[in-house]
PDB file of C-alpha atoms and ligand atoms in Angstrom:
ATOM      1  CA  MET F 814      14.619 -21.209 -34.703  1.00 98.00           C
ATOM      2  CA  ARG F 815      15.305 -24.798 -35.301  1.00 98.00           C
ATOM      3  CA  LEU F 816      18.075 -26.589 -37.022  1.00 98.00           C
ATOM      4  CA  ALA F 817      18.314 -30.147 -37.832  1.00 98.00           C
ATOM      5  CA  SER F 818      20.197 -32.282 -40.153  1.00 98.00           C
ATOM      6  CA  LEU F 819      17.864 -34.809 -42.200  1.00 98.00           C
ATOM      7  CA  SER F 820      21.111 -36.585 -43.642  1.00 98.00           C
ATOM      8  CA  SER F 821      24.568 -35.810 -43.883  1.00 97.00           C
ATOM      9  CA  GLY F 822      27.830 -37.190 -45.458  1.00 92.00           C
ATOM     10  CA  SER F 823      29.508 -37.895 -48.958  1.00 84.00           C
ATOM     11  CA  SER F 824      26.361 -39.900 -49.809  1.00 85.00           C
ATOM     12  CA  GLY F 825      23.732 -37.276 -49.271  1.00 96.00           C
ATOM     13  CA  ASN F 826      22.932 -34.190 -47.581  1.00 98.00           C
ATOM     14  CA  SER F 827      19.854 -32.178 -46.558  1.00 98.00           C
ATOM     15  CA  ILE F 828      19.379 -29.761 -43.729  1.00 98.00           C
ATOM     16  CA  TYR F 829      16.291 -28.268 -42.053  1.00 98.00           C
ATOM     17  CA  VAL F 830      16.002 -24.667 -40.770  1.00 98.00           C
ATOM     18  CA  GLY F 831      12.778 -23.147 -39.922  1.00 98.00           C
ATOM     19  CA  SER F 832      10.887 -20.603 -37.497  1.00 98.00           C
ATOM     20  CA  ASP F 833       7.386 -21.092 -36.359  1.00 97.00           C
ATOM     21  CA  THR F 834       5.891 -20.105 -39.606  1.00 98.00           C
ATOM     22  CA  THR F 835       8.576 -20.888 -42.279  1.00 98.00           C
ATOM     23  CA  HIS F 836      10.316 -23.716 -43.242  1.00 98.00           C
ATOM     24  CA  ILE F 837      13.361 -24.225 -45.544  1.00 98.00           C
ATOM     25  CA  LEU F 838      15.586 -27.143 -46.710  1.00 98.00           C
ATOM     26  CA  VAL F 839      19.207 -26.414 -47.438  1.00 98.00           C
ATOM     27  CA  ASP F 840      20.235 -29.095 -50.147  1.00 98.00           C
ATOM     28  CA  ALA F 841      18.170 -32.095 -51.254  1.00 98.00           C
ATOM     29  CA  GLY F 842      20.873 -34.706 -51.972  1.00 98.00           C
ATOM     30  CA  CYS F 843      19.570 -37.692 -50.164  1.00 97.00           C
ATOM     31  CA  SER F 844      16.698 -39.841 -50.984  1.00 96.00           C
ATOM     32  CA  ARG F 845      13.211 -37.951 -50.975  1.00 97.00           C
ATOM     33  CA  LYS F 846      11.840 -40.737 -48.750  1.00 97.00           C
ATOM     34  CA  ARG F 847      14.723 -39.761 -46.093  1.00 97.00           C
ATOM     35  CA  ILE F 848      13.452 -36.044 -46.185  1.00 98.00           C
ATOM     36  CA  VAL F 849      10.184 -37.017 -45.509  1.00 98.00           C
ATOM     37  CA  GLU F 850      10.800 -39.200 -42.752  1.00 97.00           C
ATOM     38  CA  GLY F 851      13.004 -36.535 -41.298  1.00 98.00           C
ATOM     39  CA  LEU F 852      10.507 -33.794 -41.719  1.00 98.00           C
ATOM     40  CA  SER F 853       7.776 -36.189 -40.149  1.00 98.00           C
ATOM     41  CA  LYS F 854       9.683 -36.408 -36.893  1.00 98.00           C
ATOM     42  CA  LEU F 855       9.735 -32.559 -36.799  1.00 98.00           C
ATOM     43  CA  ASP F 856       5.752 -32.742 -37.366  1.00 98.00           C
ATOM     44  CA  LEU F 857       6.461 -31.372 -40.996  1.00 98.00           C
ATOM     45  CA  SER F 858       5.929 -32.617 -44.533  1.00 98.00           C
ATOM     46  CA  LEU F 859       7.143 -31.320 -47.884  1.00 98.00           C
ATOM     47  CA  ASP F 860       4.025 -29.335 -48.344  1.00 98.00           C
ATOM     48  CA  ASP F 861       5.267 -27.366 -45.268  1.00 98.00           C
ATOM     49  CA  ILE F 862       8.553 -26.298 -47.200  1.00 98.00           C
ATOM     50  CA  ASP F 863       8.654 -22.795 -48.355  1.00 98.00           C
ATOM     51  CA  ALA F 864      11.790 -22.908 -50.332  1.00 98.00           C
ATOM     52  CA  ILE F 865      15.023 -25.188 -50.914  1.00 98.00           C
ATOM     53  CA  PHE F 866      18.266 -23.405 -51.060  1.00 98.00           C
ATOM     54  CA  VAL F 867      21.096 -25.287 -52.749  1.00 98.00           C
ATOM     55  CA  THR F 868      24.617 -24.958 -51.913  1.00 98.00           C
ATOM     56  CA  HIS F 869      26.333 -26.299 -55.349  1.00 98.00           C
ATOM     57  CA  GLU F 870      25.435 -28.915 -57.765  1.00 97.00           C
ATOM     58  CA  HIS F 871      27.266 -31.916 -56.773  1.00 97.00           C
ATOM     59  CA  SER F 872      24.987 -34.947 -56.677  1.00 96.00           C
ATOM     60  CA  ASP F 873      25.108 -35.289 -52.764  1.00 97.00           C
ATOM     61  CA  HIS F 874      23.310 -32.062 -52.519  1.00 98.00           C
ATOM     62  CA  ILE F 875      20.695 -32.222 -55.337  1.00 97.00           C
ATOM     63  CA  ALA F 876      20.223 -35.875 -56.083  1.00 95.00           C
ATOM     64  CA  SER F 877      16.590 -35.787 -54.985  1.00 95.00           C
ATOM     65  CA  LEU F 878      15.885 -32.368 -56.149  1.00 95.00           C
ATOM     66  CA  HIS F 879      14.101 -33.605 -59.527  1.00 92.00           C
ATOM     67  CA  THR F 880      11.773 -36.105 -57.656  1.00 93.00           C
ATOM     68  CA  ILE F 881      10.751 -33.375 -55.156  1.00 95.00           C
ATOM     69  CA  LEU F 882       9.909 -30.944 -57.739  1.00 93.00           C
ATOM     70  CA  LYS F 883       8.042 -33.485 -59.816  1.00 91.00           C
ATOM     71  CA  LYS F 884       5.549 -33.864 -56.903  1.00 93.00           C
ATOM     72  CA  TYR F 885       5.904 -30.310 -55.108  1.00 94.00           C
ATOM     73  CA  ASP F 886       5.878 -26.874 -56.367  1.00 93.00           C
ATOM     74  CA  ILE F 887       8.608 -25.719 -54.157  1.00 96.00           C
ATOM     75  CA  PRO F 888      10.931 -22.745 -55.355  1.00 96.00           C
ATOM     76  CA  VAL F 889      14.333 -23.407 -55.675  1.00 97.00           C
ATOM     77  CA  PHE F 890      17.074 -20.780 -54.741  1.00 98.00           C
ATOM     78  CA  ALA F 891      20.973 -21.155 -56.126  1.00 98.00           C
ATOM     79  CA  THR F 892      23.503 -19.238 -57.482  1.00 98.00           C
ATOM     80  CA  LYS F 893      23.753 -18.708 -61.537  1.00 97.00           C
ATOM     81  CA  GLY F 894      26.617 -21.315 -61.289  1.00 97.00           C
ATOM     82  CA  THR F 895      24.953 -23.731 -59.365  1.00 97.00           C
ATOM     83  CA  ILE F 896      21.956 -23.589 -61.623  1.00 96.00           C
ATOM     84  CA  GLN F 897      23.988 -23.938 -64.577  1.00 94.00           C
ATOM     85  CA  GLY F 898      25.480 -26.921 -62.886  1.00 95.00           C
ATOM     86  CA  ILE F 899      22.235 -28.450 -61.916  1.00 94.00           C
ATOM     87  CA  ARG F 900      21.088 -28.023 -65.680  1.00 91.00           C
ATOM     88  CA  ILE F 901      24.235 -29.890 -66.776  1.00 90.00           C
ATOM     89  CA  SER F 902      23.548 -32.907 -64.599  1.00 86.00           C
ATOM     90  CA  ASP F 903      19.794 -32.672 -65.552  1.00 85.00           C
ATOM     91  CA  LYS F 904      20.296 -34.444 -69.015  1.00 81.00           C
ATOM     92  CA  LYS F 905      16.746 -35.205 -70.003  1.00 81.00           C
ATOM     93  CA  GLY F 906      15.773 -31.648 -69.100  1.00 80.00           C
ATOM     94  CA  GLU F 907      13.218 -32.750 -66.383  1.00 78.00           C
ATOM     95  CA  MET F 908      13.196 -30.007 -64.333  1.00 78.00           C
ATOM     96  CA  VAL F 909      11.408 -26.810 -65.255  1.00 68.00           C
ATOM     97  CA  SER F 910      13.013 -23.563 -65.279  1.00 65.00           C
ATOM     98  CA  SER F 911      10.673 -21.408 -63.292  1.00 63.00           C
ATOM     99  CA  GLU F 912      11.284 -23.265 -60.140  1.00 83.00           C
ATOM    100  CA  PHE F 913      14.757 -21.840 -59.913  1.00 94.00           C
ATOM    101  CA  HIS F 914      15.550 -18.481 -58.420  1.00 96.00           C
ATOM    102  CA  GLU F 915      18.947 -16.993 -58.879  1.00 97.00           C
ATOM    103  CA  ILE F 916      20.861 -15.503 -55.839  1.00 98.00           C
ATOM    104  CA  ARG F 917      23.998 -13.882 -55.530  1.00 98.00           C
ATOM    105  CA  ALA F 918      26.460 -14.262 -52.550  1.00 98.00           C
ATOM    106  CA  ASP F 919      26.477 -11.206 -50.273  1.00 98.00           C
ATOM    107  CA  GLU F 920      22.788 -10.488 -51.601  1.00 98.00           C
ATOM    108  CA  ARG F 921      20.353 -10.995 -48.792  1.00 98.00           C
ATOM    109  CA  LEU F 922      16.755 -12.266 -49.346  1.00 98.00           C
ATOM    110  CA  THR F 923      13.669 -12.996 -47.507  1.00 98.00           C
ATOM    111  CA  VAL F 924      11.484 -15.937 -47.400  1.00 98.00           C
ATOM    112  CA  LYS F 925       8.569 -14.921 -45.087  1.00 98.00           C
ATOM    113  CA  ASP F 926      10.142 -14.169 -41.660  1.00 98.00           C
ATOM    114  CA  LEU F 927      13.529 -15.946 -42.438  1.00 98.00           C
ATOM    115  CA  THR F 928      16.440 -13.752 -43.955  1.00 98.00           C
ATOM    116  CA  ILE F 929      18.974 -15.745 -46.145  1.00 98.00           C
ATOM    117  CA  ASN F 930      22.356 -14.461 -46.616  1.00 98.00           C
ATOM    118  CA  PRO F 931      24.678 -16.521 -49.144  1.00 98.00           C
ATOM    119  CA  ILE F 932      28.375 -16.559 -48.546  1.00 98.00           C
ATOM    120  CA  THR F 933      30.676 -17.419 -51.066  1.00 98.00           C
ATOM    121  CA  ILE F 934      33.038 -20.546 -50.246  1.00 98.00           C
ATOM    122  CA  MET F 935      35.901 -22.065 -52.033  1.00 98.00           C
ATOM    123  CA  HIS F 936      34.873 -25.629 -53.336  1.00 98.00           C
ATOM    124  CA  ASP F 937      35.628 -27.305 -56.625  1.00 97.00           C
ATOM    125  CA  ALA F 938      31.930 -26.525 -57.809  1.00 98.00           C
ATOM    126  CA  LEU F 939      30.830 -23.822 -60.169  1.00 98.00           C
ATOM    127  CA  GLU F 940      29.623 -21.223 -57.825  1.00 98.00           C
ATOM    128  CA  PRO F 941      29.103 -22.477 -54.347  1.00 98.00           C
ATOM    129  CA  VAL F 942      27.758 -20.733 -51.369  1.00 98.00           C
ATOM    130  CA  ALA F 943      27.281 -21.354 -47.471  1.00 98.00           C
ATOM    131  CA  TYR F 944      24.141 -19.668 -45.808  1.00 98.00           C
ATOM    132  CA  ARG F 945      23.399 -17.567 -42.856  1.00 98.00           C
ATOM    133  CA  ILE F 946      20.047 -17.599 -42.033  1.00 98.00           C
ATOM    134  CA  SER F 947      18.037 -15.308 -39.442  1.00 98.00           C
ATOM    135  CA  CYS F 948      14.779 -14.684 -38.068  1.00 98.00           C
ATOM    136  CA  GLY F 949      14.742 -11.695 -35.820  1.00 97.00           C
ATOM    137  CA  ASP F 950      17.830 -11.753 -33.712  1.00 97.00           C
ATOM    138  CA  LYS F 951      18.242 -15.319 -34.225  1.00 98.00           C
ATOM    139  CA  LYS F 952      20.938 -16.961 -36.572  1.00 98.00           C
ATOM    140  CA  VAL F 953      21.965 -19.981 -37.837  1.00 98.00           C
ATOM    141  CA  GLY F 954      24.987 -20.709 -40.240  1.00 98.00           C
ATOM    142  CA  ILE F 955      25.528 -23.621 -42.551  1.00 98.00           C
ATOM    143  CA  ALA F 956      29.013 -24.116 -43.932  1.00 98.00           C
ATOM    144  CA  THR F 957      29.612 -27.494 -45.795  1.00 98.00           C
ATOM    145  CA  ASP F 958      31.866 -28.421 -48.644  1.00 98.00           C
ATOM    146  CA  LEU F 959      34.581 -25.803 -48.507  1.00 98.00           C
ATOM    147  CA  GLY F 960      38.467 -26.755 -48.820  1.00 97.00           C
ATOM    148  CA  CYS F 961      39.363 -23.642 -46.714  1.00 98.00           C
ATOM    149  CA  TYR F 962      38.121 -20.514 -45.102  1.00 98.00           C
ATOM    150  CA  ASN F 963      39.537 -16.844 -44.850  1.00 98.00           C
ATOM    151  CA  ASP F 964      38.652 -13.655 -42.811  1.00 98.00           C
ATOM    152  CA  TYR F 965      35.575 -13.208 -45.005  1.00 98.00           C
ATOM    153  CA  THR F 966      34.268 -16.650 -44.069  1.00 98.00           C
ATOM    154  CA  VAL F 967      35.036 -15.982 -40.427  1.00 98.00           C
ATOM    155  CA  ASP F 968      33.120 -12.585 -40.395  1.00 98.00           C
ATOM    156  CA  ASN F 969      30.280 -14.001 -41.863  1.00 98.00           C
ATOM    157  CA  LEU F 970      29.747 -16.834 -39.646  1.00 98.00           C
ATOM    158  CA  ARG F 971      30.490 -14.680 -36.298  1.00 96.00           C
ATOM    159  CA  ASN F 972      27.777 -14.374 -33.647  1.00 96.00           C
ATOM    160  CA  MET F 973      25.799 -17.299 -34.850  1.00 98.00           C
ATOM    161  CA  ASP F 974      23.245 -19.058 -32.310  1.00 98.00           C
ATOM    162  CA  ALA F 975      23.741 -22.402 -34.007  1.00 98.00           C
ATOM    163  CA  ILE F 976      25.925 -23.785 -36.677  1.00 98.00           C
ATOM    164  CA  LEU F 977      26.337 -26.521 -38.884  1.00 98.00           C
ATOM    165  CA  ILE F 978      29.976 -26.974 -40.108  1.00 98.00           C
ATOM    166  CA  GLU F 979      31.714 -29.793 -42.150  1.00 98.00           C
ATOM    167  CA  ALA F 980      34.072 -31.947 -40.425  1.00 98.00           C
ATOM    168  CA  ASN F 981      34.715 -34.164 -43.388  1.00 98.00           C
ATOM    169  CA  HIS F 982      37.843 -36.337 -42.776  1.00 98.00           C
ATOM    170  CA  ASP F 983      40.710 -36.999 -40.584  1.00 98.00           C
ATOM    171  CA  VAL F 984      43.794 -36.263 -42.466  1.00 98.00           C
ATOM    172  CA  ARG F 985      45.735 -39.315 -41.703  1.00 97.00           C
ATOM    173  CA  MET F 986      42.968 -41.533 -42.448  1.00 98.00           C
ATOM    174  CA  LEU F 987      42.705 -39.989 -45.940  1.00 97.00           C
ATOM    175  CA  GLN F 988      46.379 -39.983 -46.532  1.00 97.00           C
ATOM    176  CA  THR F 989      46.652 -43.697 -45.519  1.00 97.00           C
ATOM    177  CA  GLY F 990      43.218 -44.719 -46.757  1.00 95.00           C
ATOM    178  CA  PRO F 991      42.149 -46.350 -50.247  1.00 94.00           C
ATOM    179  CA  TYR F 992      41.470 -43.412 -52.123  1.00 96.00           C
ATOM    180  CA  PRO F 993      43.381 -42.640 -55.457  1.00 97.00           C
ATOM    181  CA  TYR F 994      46.072 -40.181 -55.089  1.00 97.00           C
ATOM    182  CA  MET F 995      44.274 -37.488 -57.249  1.00 97.00           C
ATOM    183  CA  LEU F 996      41.185 -37.713 -55.158  1.00 96.00           C
ATOM    184  CA  LYS F 997      43.169 -37.370 -51.871  1.00 97.00           C
ATOM    185  CA  LYS F 998      44.778 -34.325 -53.451  1.00 97.00           C
ATOM    186  CA  ARG F 999      41.575 -32.877 -54.408  1.00 97.00           C
ATOM    187  CA  ILE F1000      39.885 -33.364 -51.019  1.00 97.00           C
ATOM    188  CA  LEU F1001      43.023 -31.910 -49.128  1.00 97.00           C
ATOM    189  CA  GLY F1002      43.236 -29.082 -51.636  1.00 97.00           C
ATOM    190  CA  ASP F1003      41.704 -25.383 -51.191  1.00 97.00           C
ATOM    191  CA  LYS F1004      38.719 -26.414 -53.062  1.00 98.00           C
ATOM    192  CA  GLY F1005      38.233 -29.868 -51.323  1.00 98.00           C
ATOM    193  CA  HIS F1006      36.696 -30.423 -47.973  1.00 98.00           C
ATOM    194  CA  LEU F1007      37.477 -29.032 -44.412  1.00 98.00           C
ATOM    195  CA  SER F1008      39.282 -31.624 -42.354  1.00 98.00           C
ATOM    196  CA  ASN F1009      38.480 -32.301 -38.655  1.00 98.00           C
ATOM    197  CA  GLU F1010      41.132 -29.944 -37.476  1.00 98.00           C
ATOM    198  CA  LYS F1011      40.460 -27.189 -39.817  1.00 98.00           C
ATOM    199  CA  SER F1012      36.930 -27.380 -38.660  1.00 98.00           C
ATOM    200  CA  GLY F1013      37.772 -26.954 -35.103  1.00 98.00           C
ATOM    201  CA  GLU F1014      40.211 -24.283 -36.120  1.00 97.00           C
ATOM    202  CA  LEU F1015      37.301 -22.281 -37.941  1.00 98.00           C
ATOM    203  CA  LEU F1016      35.136 -23.089 -34.825  1.00 98.00           C
ATOM    204  CA  CYS F1017      37.693 -21.454 -32.446  1.00 97.00           C
ATOM    205  CA  ARG F1018      37.429 -18.211 -34.694  1.00 97.00           C
ATOM    206  CA  ILE F1019      33.630 -17.641 -34.275  1.00 97.00           C
ATOM    207  CA  LEU F1020      32.975 -19.382 -30.757  1.00 97.00           C
ATOM    208  CA  HIS F1021      31.034 -16.958 -28.592  1.00 97.00           C
ATOM    209  CA  ASP F1022      29.109 -17.246 -25.161  1.00 96.00           C
ATOM    210  CA  ASN F1023      25.540 -17.516 -26.824  1.00 96.00           C
ATOM    211  CA  LEU F1024      26.511 -20.310 -29.331  1.00 97.00           C
ATOM    212  CA  LYS F1025      23.769 -23.000 -28.488  1.00 97.00           C
ATOM    213  CA  GLY F1026      25.091 -25.818 -30.687  1.00 97.00           C
ATOM    214  CA  ILE F1027      27.522 -27.243 -33.128  1.00 98.00           C
ATOM    215  CA  LEU F1028      26.508 -29.841 -35.658  1.00 98.00           C
ATOM    216  CA  LEU F1029      29.458 -31.362 -37.299  1.00 98.00           C
ATOM    217  CA  GLY F1030      28.158 -32.648 -40.898  1.00 98.00           C
ATOM    218  CA  HIS F1031      29.441 -34.148 -44.022  1.00 98.00           C
ATOM    219  CA  LEU F1032      31.713 -36.873 -42.512  1.00 98.00           C
ATOM    220  CA  SER F1033      33.395 -39.116 -44.962  1.00 97.00           C
ATOM    221  CA  LYS F1034      32.537 -42.675 -44.422  1.00 95.00           C
ATOM    222  CA  GLU F1035      35.918 -44.006 -45.615  1.00 95.00           C
ATOM    223  CA  ASN F1036      38.303 -41.387 -44.007  1.00 97.00           C
ATOM    224  CA  ASN F1037      36.328 -40.238 -40.839  1.00 97.00           C
ATOM    225  CA  LEU F1038      34.791 -41.675 -37.625  1.00 97.00           C
ATOM    226  CA  PRO F1039      32.176 -39.691 -35.711  1.00 97.00           C
ATOM    227  CA  GLU F1040      34.077 -39.986 -32.422  1.00 98.00           C
ATOM    228  CA  LEU F1041      37.277 -38.767 -34.090  1.00 98.00           C
ATOM    229  CA  ALA F1042      35.414 -35.915 -35.520  1.00 98.00           C
ATOM    230  CA  TYR F1043      33.840 -35.023 -32.389  1.00 98.00           C
ATOM    231  CA  GLU F1044      37.038 -35.509 -30.324  1.00 98.00           C
ATOM    232  CA  THR F1045      39.211 -33.800 -32.582  1.00 98.00           C
ATOM    233  CA  VAL F1046      36.898 -30.731 -32.635  1.00 98.00           C
ATOM    234  CA  ARG F1047      36.551 -30.656 -28.990  1.00 98.00           C
ATOM    235  CA  VAL F1048      40.585 -30.818 -28.734  1.00 97.00           C
ATOM    236  CA  GLU F1049      40.927 -27.779 -30.903  1.00 97.00           C
ATOM    237  CA  ILE F1050      38.346 -25.759 -28.918  1.00 97.00           C
ATOM    238  CA  GLU F1051      40.426 -26.790 -25.728  1.00 96.00           C
ATOM    239  CA  MET F1052      43.949 -26.135 -27.141  1.00 95.00           C
ATOM    240  CA  GLY F1053      42.907 -22.950 -29.543  1.00 93.00           C
ATOM    241  CA  GLU F1054      43.548 -19.572 -28.521  1.00 89.00           C
ATOM    242  CA  ASN F1055      40.157 -18.946 -26.947  1.00 91.00           C
ATOM    243  CA  PRO F1056      38.728 -18.447 -23.343  1.00 93.00           C
ATOM    244  CA  TYR F1057      36.609 -21.692 -23.946  1.00 96.00           C
ATOM    245  CA  HIS F1058      36.890 -25.335 -22.973  1.00 95.00           C
ATOM    246  CA  GLY F1059      36.020 -28.358 -25.242  1.00 93.00           C
ATOM    247  CA  ASN F1060      32.992 -29.117 -23.175  1.00 94.00           C
ATOM    248  CA  ASP F1061      31.482 -25.704 -23.144  1.00 96.00           C
ATOM    249  CA  PHE F1062      29.482 -26.283 -26.336  1.00 96.00           C
ATOM    250  CA  PRO F1063      26.975 -29.015 -27.299  1.00 97.00           C
ATOM    251  CA  ILE F1064      28.793 -30.552 -30.219  1.00 98.00           C
ATOM    252  CA  ILE F1065      26.733 -33.061 -32.259  1.00 98.00           C
ATOM    253  CA  VAL F1066      27.936 -35.204 -35.172  1.00 98.00           C
ATOM    254  CA  ALA F1067      25.032 -35.344 -37.652  1.00 98.00           C
ATOM    255  CA  GLU F1068      24.472 -38.912 -38.667  1.00 94.00           C
ATOM    256  CA  ARG F1069      24.502 -40.261 -42.188  1.00 94.00           C
ATOM    257  CA  ASN F1070      20.939 -41.525 -42.467  1.00 93.00           C
ATOM    258  CA  THR F1071      18.719 -40.169 -39.875  1.00 95.00           C
ATOM    259  CA  LEU F1072      17.498 -36.936 -38.379  1.00 97.00           C
ATOM    260  CA  SER F1073      20.134 -35.357 -36.079  1.00 98.00           C
ATOM    261  CA  PRO F1074      19.184 -33.885 -32.557  1.00 97.00           C
ATOM    262  CA  VAL F1075      17.517 -30.752 -33.223  1.00 98.00           C
ATOM    263  CA  ILE F1076      19.102 -27.324 -31.949  1.00 98.00           C
ATOM    264  CA  GLU F1077      16.589 -24.746 -30.839  1.00 98.00           C
ATOM    265  CA  VAL F1078      17.495 -21.249 -30.566  1.00 98.00           C
TER     266      VAL F1078
HETATM  267 ZN1   ZN N1388      30.673 -30.788 -52.923  1.00 59.86          ZN
HETATM  268 ZN1   ZN N1389      29.172 -32.852 -50.566  1.00 59.86          ZN
END
């Protein structure tokens, strides 16, 4: 399996996950051009994409869904709430209903040789999910846009071979930064976003010997820095109650506007 971020951050998210024969996108929140460019570096095009799985209806996760569906006949999978949310934002009613397939958290489905498990997460959207995606005995986790996590989240993200996890903000940068009070409160809340520290803490609970790579994603442009996210997560692993050191796992910060390094498992 391969995992790579095509674009990551508050301005647009799209993640590629695939096997030799099956290729999916999780979210299409950056421009179609960016997705096409990223896929081409993976020797793929949108014609190769078998399905798009949406995490939730916020525009940084669905912005180019409409322009993609206008040109490509790709099935879109999302929870009932997320589909409702997409419809609300699709004011002109341009997206055809037959392209949307309803999924439920904790009910796995297959797309060719990939098995996809949606996982409930806490975020201020109608019915957001994270995903666990497997092919044979290989597993990849994608957990972005979550304000908090619990034992259920940890149980569902255990034993991944690779993971993309949100490291949205540095708490101090957010608190002292320019955002209005209500927005700060929202981001810091249980239905907001994972801070660098929380991201590291969650990782500490799911680390294991065979984890091949960690992609840190959805970094805030205003309230985070790539080096800070990397270093904070590394320190959390070093200091956390686990047998590991901060340098035991490759940690990659997914860039805003370009294809990340590819993690192969
Ligand atoms: Zn969101
Ligand atoms: Zn987002």
